[in-house]
Amino acid sequence: LAMRYGKPRLSSVLKKMLGEVDELTVVPLYPQYASSTTGTALEAIFEVLKTQWNIPSLRIIKPFYDQTWYL
């Protein structure tokens, strides 16, 4: 639904969704974890969430570089 560096911006989409959802599932589309990619995307999400009074449940899908469906 949103991109870290492109449009639609992650922060603007997340702010629109926050009043409408009870649970938020984050699927970083980087297959492996790196602080420069997945880490900064998660940091951007946490920056928006920390400004909110009510925060939905948050689930983050783990890296999937070693999953057979991906390989």
Short mmCIF file of N, CA, C and O in Angstrom, two decimals:
data_model
loop_
_atom_site.label_atom_id
_atom_site.label_comp_id
_atom_site.label_asym_id
_atom_site.label_seq_id
_atom_site.Cartn_x
_atom_site.Cartn_y
_atom_site.Cartn_z
N LEU A 1 0.79 -1.20 0.00
CA LEU A 1 0.00 0.00 0.00
C LEU A 1 0.83 1.27 0.00
O LEU A 1 0.33 2.32 -0.32
N ALA A 2 2.10 1.15 0.44
CA ALA A 2 2.92 2.36 0.54
C ALA A 2 4.39 2.01 0.31
O ALA A 2 4.78 0.86 0.41
N MET A 3 5.17 3.03 0.01
CA MET A 3 6.59 2.83 -0.25
C MET A 3 7.42 3.72 0.66
O MET A 3 7.00 4.82 1.02
N ARG A 4 8.57 3.26 0.99
CA ARG A 4 9.47 4.00 1.88
C ARG A 4 10.01 5.25 1.18
O ARG A 4 10.08 6.31 1.77
N TYR A 5 10.43 5.11 -0.05
CA TYR A 5 11.08 6.23 -0.75
C TYR A 5 10.29 6.76 -1.94
O TYR A 5 10.66 7.74 -2.53
N GLY A 6 9.21 6.07 -2.33
CA GLY A 6 8.43 6.50 -3.48
C GLY A 6 7.07 7.01 -3.07
O GLY A 6 6.84 7.40 -1.93
N LYS A 7 6.17 7.03 -4.02
CA LYS A 7 4.80 7.47 -3.77
C LYS A 7 3.87 6.29 -4.02
O LYS A 7 4.08 5.55 -4.96
N PRO A 8 2.87 6.09 -3.22
CA PRO A 8 2.47 6.91 -2.07
C PRO A 8 3.42 6.71 -0.89
O PRO A 8 3.91 5.61 -0.64
N ARG A 9 3.68 7.78 -0.19
CA ARG A 9 4.62 7.78 0.93
C ARG A 9 4.08 6.94 2.09
O ARG A 9 2.89 6.96 2.40
N LEU A 10 4.96 6.22 2.71
CA LEU A 10 4.61 5.36 3.84
C LEU A 10 3.95 6.16 4.96
O LEU A 10 2.91 5.75 5.49
N SER A 11 4.51 7.29 5.29
CA SER A 11 3.96 8.07 6.40
C SER A 11 2.54 8.57 6.12
O SER A 11 1.68 8.51 7.00
N SER A 12 2.28 9.05 4.92
CA SER A 12 0.94 9.58 4.63
C SER A 12 -0.11 8.47 4.58
O SER A 12 -1.22 8.65 5.08
N VAL A 13 0.23 7.32 4.01
CA VAL A 13 -0.72 6.21 3.96
C VAL A 13 -1.00 5.69 5.36
O VAL A 13 -2.14 5.42 5.74
N LEU A 14 0.04 5.57 6.15
CA LEU A 14 -0.11 5.06 7.52
C LEU A 14 -0.98 5.99 8.35
O LEU A 14 -1.87 5.54 9.08
N LYS A 15 -0.79 7.29 8.24
CA LYS A 15 -1.60 8.24 8.99
C LYS A 15 -3.07 8.14 8.61
O LYS A 15 -3.95 8.26 9.47
N LYS A 16 -3.36 7.91 7.34
CA LYS A 16 -4.75 7.76 6.89
C LYS A 16 -5.37 6.49 7.45
O LYS A 16 -6.54 6.45 7.78
N MET A 17 -4.59 5.42 7.53
CA MET A 17 -5.10 4.12 7.97
C MET A 17 -5.32 4.03 9.47
O MET A 17 -6.16 3.25 9.92
N LEU A 18 -4.59 4.78 10.25
CA LEU A 18 -4.57 4.58 11.70
C LEU A 18 -5.93 4.66 12.37
O LEU A 18 -6.18 3.93 13.31
N GLY A 19 -6.79 5.51 11.95
CA GLY A 19 -8.10 5.60 12.57
C GLY A 19 -9.07 4.53 12.11
O GLY A 19 -10.15 4.39 12.67
N GLU A 20 -8.69 3.76 11.11
CA GLU A 20 -9.60 2.82 10.49
C GLU A 20 -9.27 1.35 10.74
O GLU A 20 -10.06 0.48 10.40
N VAL A 21 -8.12 1.05 11.30
CA VAL A 21 -7.70 -0.35 11.46
C VAL A 21 -7.43 -0.68 12.93
O VAL A 21 -7.02 0.19 13.71
N ASP A 22 -7.66 -1.94 13.30
CA ASP A 22 -7.36 -2.42 14.64
C ASP A 22 -6.03 -3.17 14.68
O ASP A 22 -5.44 -3.34 15.74
N GLU A 23 -5.61 -3.64 13.51
CA GLU A 23 -4.36 -4.39 13.42
C GLU A 23 -3.63 -3.97 12.16
O GLU A 23 -4.23 -3.78 11.10
N LEU A 24 -2.32 -3.85 12.27
CA LEU A 24 -1.50 -3.45 11.15
C LEU A 24 -0.46 -4.54 10.90
O LEU A 24 0.29 -4.89 11.80
N THR A 25 -0.44 -5.07 9.69
CA THR A 25 0.56 -6.07 9.31
C THR A 25 1.52 -5.41 8.33
O THR A 25 1.11 -4.90 7.30
N VAL A 26 2.79 -5.44 8.67
CA VAL A 26 3.84 -4.83 7.85
C VAL A 26 4.60 -5.94 7.15
O VAL A 26 5.09 -6.87 7.78
N VAL A 27 4.68 -5.85 5.83
CA VAL A 27 5.41 -6.83 5.03
C VAL A 27 6.50 -6.08 4.26
O VAL A 27 6.28 -5.61 3.15
N PRO A 28 7.68 -5.96 4.85
CA PRO A 28 8.78 -5.33 4.11
C PRO A 28 9.12 -6.20 2.90
O PRO A 28 9.32 -7.40 3.04
N LEU A 29 9.18 -5.62 1.74
CA LEU A 29 9.41 -6.41 0.53
C LEU A 29 10.88 -6.60 0.20
O LEU A 29 11.24 -6.88 -0.93
N TYR A 30 11.71 -6.46 1.21
CA TYR A 30 13.12 -6.81 1.09
C TYR A 30 13.26 -8.24 1.62
O TYR A 30 12.87 -8.50 2.75
N PRO A 31 13.78 -9.17 0.84
CA PRO A 31 13.81 -10.57 1.29
C PRO A 31 14.72 -10.80 2.50
O PRO A 31 14.45 -11.66 3.32
N GLN A 32 15.78 -10.02 2.64
CA GLN A 32 16.69 -10.20 3.77
C GLN A 32 16.62 -8.94 4.63
O GLN A 32 16.23 -7.88 4.18
N TYR A 33 17.01 -9.09 5.90
CA TYR A 33 17.04 -7.92 6.77
C TYR A 33 18.35 -7.16 6.59
O TYR A 33 19.42 -7.76 6.55
N ALA A 34 18.26 -5.87 6.48
CA ALA A 34 19.41 -4.98 6.53
C ALA A 34 18.93 -3.69 7.19
O ALA A 34 17.82 -3.24 6.92
N SER A 35 19.77 -3.12 8.02
CA SER A 35 19.34 -1.89 8.71
C SER A 35 19.12 -0.75 7.73
O SER A 35 18.33 0.16 8.00
N SER A 36 19.78 -0.79 6.58
CA SER A 36 19.63 0.29 5.59
C SER A 36 18.35 0.18 4.78
O SER A 36 17.95 1.15 4.13
N THR A 37 17.70 -0.96 4.79
CA THR A 37 16.46 -1.14 4.02
C THR A 37 15.29 -1.42 4.96
O THR A 37 14.51 -0.52 5.26
N THR A 38 15.18 -2.64 5.42
CA THR A 38 14.09 -3.00 6.32
C THR A 38 14.12 -2.15 7.58
O THR A 38 13.08 -1.68 8.05
N GLY A 39 15.30 -1.93 8.11
CA GLY A 39 15.43 -1.16 9.35
C GLY A 39 14.90 0.25 9.22
O GLY A 39 14.19 0.74 10.10
N THR A 40 15.22 0.93 8.13
CA THR A 40 14.73 2.30 7.96
C THR A 40 13.23 2.34 7.67
O THR A 40 12.56 3.29 8.06
N ALA A 41 12.72 1.33 7.00
CA ALA A 41 11.28 1.27 6.75
C ALA A 41 10.53 1.09 8.07
O ALA A 41 9.53 1.77 8.33
N LEU A 42 11.02 0.19 8.92
CA LEU A 42 10.39 0.00 10.22
C LEU A 42 10.53 1.24 11.10
O LEU A 42 9.59 1.62 11.80
N GLU A 43 11.66 1.88 11.03
CA GLU A 43 11.87 3.11 11.79
C GLU A 43 10.86 4.19 11.37
O GLU A 43 10.31 4.90 12.22
N ALA A 44 10.60 4.29 10.07
CA ALA A 44 9.62 5.27 9.58
C ALA A 44 8.22 4.96 10.12
O ALA A 44 7.47 5.87 10.48
N ILE A 45 7.88 3.70 10.19
CA ILE A 45 6.58 3.29 10.74
C ILE A 45 6.51 3.64 12.22
O ILE A 45 5.52 4.22 12.69
N PHE A 46 7.55 3.32 12.98
CA PHE A 46 7.56 3.63 14.40
C PHE A 46 7.51 5.12 14.67
O PHE A 46 6.90 5.56 15.65
N GLU A 47 8.11 5.93 13.80
CA GLU A 47 8.07 7.39 13.95
C GLU A 47 6.63 7.90 13.87
O GLU A 47 6.24 8.79 14.61
N VAL A 48 5.85 7.35 12.94
CA VAL A 48 4.45 7.76 12.82
C VAL A 48 3.65 7.25 14.01
O VAL A 48 2.86 7.98 14.62
N LEU A 49 3.84 5.98 14.36
CA LEU A 49 3.07 5.38 15.45
C LEU A 49 3.31 6.06 16.79
O LEU A 49 2.38 6.18 17.59
N LYS A 50 4.51 6.52 17.04
CA LYS A 50 4.79 7.11 18.35
C LYS A 50 4.08 8.45 18.56
O LYS A 50 3.98 8.92 19.68
N THR A 51 3.54 9.03 17.50
CA THR A 51 2.80 10.29 17.63
C THR A 51 1.31 10.06 17.86
O THR A 51 0.58 11.03 18.06
N GLN A 52 0.88 8.82 17.84
CA GLN A 52 -0.55 8.50 17.94
C GLN A 52 -0.96 8.19 19.38
O GLN A 52 -0.18 7.66 20.16
N TRP A 53 -2.19 8.53 19.70
CA TRP A 53 -2.72 8.23 21.02
C TRP A 53 -3.09 6.75 21.12
O TRP A 53 -2.75 6.08 22.09
N ASN A 54 -3.79 6.23 20.11
CA ASN A 54 -4.17 4.82 20.06
C ASN A 54 -3.40 4.15 18.94
O ASN A 54 -3.52 4.53 17.78
N ILE A 55 -2.67 3.13 19.31
CA ILE A 55 -1.85 2.41 18.33
C ILE A 55 -2.45 1.03 18.10
O ILE A 55 -2.72 0.31 19.05
N PRO A 56 -2.67 0.64 16.83
CA PRO A 56 -3.22 -0.68 16.55
C PRO A 56 -2.19 -1.77 16.84
O PRO A 56 -0.99 -1.50 16.97
N SER A 57 -2.66 -3.01 16.95
CA SER A 57 -1.74 -4.14 17.06
C SER A 57 -0.83 -4.12 15.85
O SER A 57 -1.26 -3.81 14.75
N LEU A 58 0.42 -4.46 16.07
CA LEU A 58 1.41 -4.39 14.99
C LEU A 58 2.05 -5.76 14.82
O LEU A 58 2.53 -6.36 15.78
N ARG A 59 2.04 -6.24 13.59
CA ARG A 59 2.69 -7.51 13.26
C ARG A 59 3.63 -7.24 12.10
O ARG A 59 3.25 -6.65 11.10
N ILE A 60 4.87 -7.68 12.24
CA ILE A 60 5.88 -7.48 11.21
C ILE A 60 6.30 -8.84 10.68
O ILE A 60 6.73 -9.71 11.44
N ILE A 61 6.16 -9.03 9.37
CA ILE A 61 6.54 -10.29 8.75
C ILE A 61 8.07 -10.37 8.69
O ILE A 61 8.72 -9.44 8.23
N LYS A 62 8.61 -11.48 9.14
CA LYS A 62 10.06 -11.63 9.23
C LYS A 62 10.68 -11.80 7.84
O LYS A 62 9.99 -12.10 6.86
N PRO A 63 12.00 -11.63 7.75
CA PRO A 63 12.70 -11.82 6.47
C PRO A 63 12.41 -13.20 5.88
O PRO A 63 12.28 -14.18 6.62
N PHE A 64 12.35 -13.27 4.56
CA PHE A 64 11.94 -14.51 3.90
C PHE A 64 12.94 -15.02 2.87
O PHE A 64 12.61 -15.83 2.02
N TYR A 65 14.19 -14.59 2.99
CA TYR A 65 15.22 -14.96 2.01
C TYR A 65 15.45 -16.46 1.91
O TYR A 65 15.87 -16.95 0.87
N ASP A 66 15.16 -17.22 2.94
CA ASP A 66 15.44 -18.65 2.95
C ASP A 66 14.20 -19.52 2.80
O ASP A 66 14.26 -20.74 2.95
N GLN A 67 13.08 -18.92 2.48
CA GLN A 67 11.83 -19.67 2.31
C GLN A 67 11.79 -20.36 0.94
O GLN A 67 12.15 -19.75 -0.07
N THR A 68 11.36 -21.59 0.91
CA THR A 68 11.34 -22.33 -0.36
C THR A 68 10.45 -21.68 -1.39
O THR A 68 10.77 -21.69 -2.59
N TRP A 69 9.34 -21.08 -0.99
CA TRP A 69 8.46 -20.42 -1.96
C TRP A 69 9.14 -19.23 -2.61
O TRP A 69 8.81 -18.85 -3.72
N TYR A 70 10.10 -18.62 -1.92
CA TYR A 70 10.83 -17.49 -2.48
C TYR A 70 11.99 -17.96 -3.37
O TYR A 70 12.26 -17.38 -4.41
N LEU A 71 12.66 -19.00 -2.93
CA LEU A 71 13.82 -19.51 -3.68
C LEU A 71 13.38 -20.06 -5.01
O LEU A 71 14.00 -19.92 -6.01
#
